[in-house]
């Protein structure tokens, strides 16, 4: 489904309000003791590593559909950083407590 820029902006605003209602101070300590907080630039490398791990798993499971690019992490990292910095994107990380 394609959305107009106005519809997309309204949807992003609603998601931001929901996220801020759930995590008003930017951090949430879960029942299991883990901490959920807003992702920052310092989290991008770990996020990229997790994505690479997922690509390896996908390639192993279905090599006919998933072939990793040699420069996948280098290409993906700047995009992830852009998403983390974008105020219209809710980027969260969970850390064990």
PDB file of C-alpha atoms in Angstrom:
ATOM      1  CA  UNK A   1       0.000   0.000   0.000  1.00  0.00           C
ATOM      2  CA  UNK A   2       1.443   3.355  -1.027  1.00  0.00           C
ATOM      3  CA  UNK A   3       0.878   6.328   1.209  1.00  0.00           C
ATOM      4  CA  UNK A   4       0.978   9.974   0.334  1.00  0.00           C
ATOM      5  CA  UNK A   5       3.683  12.018   2.107  1.00  0.00           C
ATOM      6  CA  UNK A   6       0.952  13.549   4.281  1.00  0.00           C
ATOM      7  CA  UNK A   7      -0.396  10.132   5.303  1.00  0.00           C
ATOM      8  CA  UNK A   8       3.103   8.893   6.032  1.00  0.00           C
ATOM      9  CA  UNK A   9       3.888  11.985   8.141  1.00  0.00           C
ATOM     10  CA  UNK A  10       0.674  11.502  10.153  1.00  0.00           C
ATOM     11  CA  UNK A  11       1.494   7.820  10.685  1.00  0.00           C
ATOM     12  CA  UNK A  12       5.031   8.676  11.863  1.00  0.00           C
ATOM     13  CA  UNK A  13       3.672  11.305  14.249  1.00  0.00           C
ATOM     14  CA  UNK A  14       1.266   8.772  15.753  1.00  0.00           C
ATOM     15  CA  UNK A  15       4.050   6.200  16.159  1.00  0.00           C
ATOM     16  CA  UNK A  16       6.270   8.794  17.866  1.00  0.00           C
ATOM     17  CA  UNK A  17       3.467   9.702  20.283  1.00  0.00           C
ATOM     18  CA  UNK A  18       2.878   6.029  21.088  1.00  0.00           C
ATOM     19  CA  UNK A  19       6.590   5.400  21.647  1.00  0.00           C
ATOM     20  CA  UNK A  20       6.913   8.453  23.906  1.00  0.00           C
ATOM     21  CA  UNK A  21       3.833   7.405  25.883  1.00  0.00           C
ATOM     22  CA  UNK A  22       5.358   3.976  26.471  1.00  0.00           C
ATOM     23  CA  UNK A  23       8.920   5.241  27.060  1.00  0.00           C
ATOM     24  CA  UNK A  24       8.457   8.831  28.292  1.00  0.00           C
ATOM     25  CA  UNK A  25      12.043   9.171  29.515  1.00  0.00           C
ATOM     26  CA  UNK A  26      13.552   7.289  26.586  1.00  0.00           C
ATOM     27  CA  UNK A  27      14.235   4.199  28.713  1.00  0.00           C
ATOM     28  CA  UNK A  28      12.114   1.324  29.868  1.00  0.00           C
ATOM     29  CA  UNK A  29      13.231  -1.403  32.253  1.00  0.00           C
ATOM     30  CA  UNK A  30      11.410  -4.589  31.386  1.00  0.00           C
ATOM     31  CA  UNK A  31      10.173  -7.247  33.755  1.00  0.00           C
ATOM     32  CA  UNK A  32      13.104  -9.463  32.796  1.00  0.00           C
ATOM     33  CA  UNK A  33      15.571  -6.761  33.858  1.00  0.00           C
ATOM     34  CA  UNK A  34      16.557  -5.673  30.370  1.00  0.00           C
ATOM     35  CA  UNK A  35      16.591  -2.038  29.347  1.00  0.00           C
ATOM     36  CA  UNK A  36      14.939  -0.706  26.190  1.00  0.00           C
ATOM     37  CA  UNK A  37      16.082   2.716  25.054  1.00  0.00           C
ATOM     38  CA  UNK A  38      16.379   4.890  21.972  1.00  0.00           C
ATOM     39  CA  UNK A  39      19.113   3.778  19.597  1.00  0.00           C
ATOM     40  CA  UNK A  40      22.035   6.171  19.180  1.00  0.00           C
ATOM     41  CA  UNK A  41      24.954   6.472  16.782  1.00  0.00           C
ATOM     42  CA  UNK A  42      27.022   4.304  19.112  1.00  0.00           C
ATOM     43  CA  UNK A  43      24.536   1.434  18.570  1.00  0.00           C
ATOM     44  CA  UNK A  44      24.810   1.390  14.771  1.00  0.00           C
ATOM     45  CA  UNK A  45      27.815  -0.950  14.647  1.00  0.00           C
ATOM     46  CA  UNK A  46      26.059  -3.544  16.838  1.00  0.00           C
ATOM     47  CA  UNK A  47      22.856  -3.219  14.800  1.00  0.00           C
ATOM     48  CA  UNK A  48      24.848  -3.750  11.581  1.00  0.00           C
ATOM     49  CA  UNK A  49      26.520  -6.824  13.102  1.00  0.00           C
ATOM     50  CA  UNK A  50      23.133  -8.268  14.064  1.00  0.00           C
ATOM     51  CA  UNK A  51      21.845  -7.676  10.543  1.00  0.00           C
ATOM     52  CA  UNK A  52      24.913  -9.433   9.106  1.00  0.00           C
ATOM     53  CA  UNK A  53      24.303 -12.405  11.396  1.00  0.00           C
ATOM     54  CA  UNK A  54      20.733 -12.561  10.104  1.00  0.00           C
ATOM     55  CA  UNK A  55      21.950 -12.422   6.474  1.00  0.00           C
ATOM     56  CA  UNK A  56      24.322 -15.346   7.168  1.00  0.00           C
ATOM     57  CA  UNK A  57      21.454 -17.335   8.682  1.00  0.00           C
ATOM     58  CA  UNK A  58      19.181 -16.566   5.734  1.00  0.00           C
ATOM     59  CA  UNK A  59      21.859 -17.525   3.226  1.00  0.00           C
ATOM     60  CA  UNK A  60      22.497 -20.804   5.027  1.00  0.00           C
ATOM     61  CA  UNK A  61      18.768 -21.630   5.166  1.00  0.00           C
ATOM     62  CA  UNK A  62      17.874 -20.607   1.612  1.00  0.00           C
ATOM     63  CA  UNK A  63      20.977 -20.047  -0.528  1.00  0.00           C
ATOM     64  CA  UNK A  64      18.929 -19.919  -3.717  1.00  0.00           C
ATOM     65  CA  UNK A  65      17.193 -16.748  -2.448  1.00  0.00           C
ATOM     66  CA  UNK A  66      19.786 -15.182  -0.133  1.00  0.00           C
ATOM     67  CA  UNK A  67      23.291 -14.449  -1.344  1.00  0.00           C
ATOM     68  CA  UNK A  68      25.188 -11.912   0.691  1.00  0.00           C
ATOM     69  CA  UNK A  69      26.943  -9.118  -1.087  1.00  0.00           C
ATOM     70  CA  UNK A  70      30.635  -8.729  -0.301  1.00  0.00           C
ATOM     71  CA  UNK A  71      30.045  -5.140   0.833  1.00  0.00           C
ATOM     72  CA  UNK A  72      26.651  -5.664   2.487  1.00  0.00           C
ATOM     73  CA  UNK A  73      27.707  -4.350   5.903  1.00  0.00           C
ATOM     74  CA  UNK A  74      29.500  -1.308   4.446  1.00  0.00           C
ATOM     75  CA  UNK A  75      26.442  -0.419   2.372  1.00  0.00           C
ATOM     76  CA  UNK A  76      23.946  -1.130   5.152  1.00  0.00           C
ATOM     77  CA  UNK A  77      25.768   0.732   7.949  1.00  0.00           C
ATOM     78  CA  UNK A  78      25.222   4.294   6.569  1.00  0.00           C
ATOM     79  CA  UNK A  79      21.547   3.559   5.960  1.00  0.00           C
ATOM     80  CA  UNK A  80      21.154   2.258   9.511  1.00  0.00           C
ATOM     81  CA  UNK A  81      22.876   5.383  10.859  1.00  0.00           C
ATOM     82  CA  UNK A  82      20.482   7.532   8.843  1.00  0.00           C
ATOM     83  CA  UNK A  83      17.489   5.642  10.270  1.00  0.00           C
ATOM     84  CA  UNK A  84      18.782   6.004  13.847  1.00  0.00           C
ATOM     85  CA  UNK A  85      19.171   9.780  13.378  1.00  0.00           C
ATOM     86  CA  UNK A  86      15.825  10.271  11.599  1.00  0.00           C
ATOM     87  CA  UNK A  87      13.266  11.748  14.044  1.00  0.00           C
ATOM     88  CA  UNK A  88      10.461  10.120  12.037  1.00  0.00           C
ATOM     89  CA  UNK A  89      11.844   6.625  12.681  1.00  0.00           C
ATOM     90  CA  UNK A  90      11.490   4.894  16.035  1.00  0.00           C
ATOM     91  CA  UNK A  91      14.783   3.043  16.565  1.00  0.00           C
ATOM     92  CA  UNK A  92      15.083   1.137  19.810  1.00  0.00           C
ATOM     93  CA  UNK A  93      17.693  -1.134  21.336  1.00  0.00           C
ATOM     94  CA  UNK A  94      17.308  -3.706  24.096  1.00  0.00           C
ATOM     95  CA  UNK A  95      20.148  -4.427  26.483  1.00  0.00           C
ATOM     96  CA  UNK A  96      20.331  -7.188  29.058  1.00  0.00           C
ATOM     97  CA  UNK A  97      20.169  -5.784  32.558  1.00  0.00           C
TER      98      UNK A  97
END
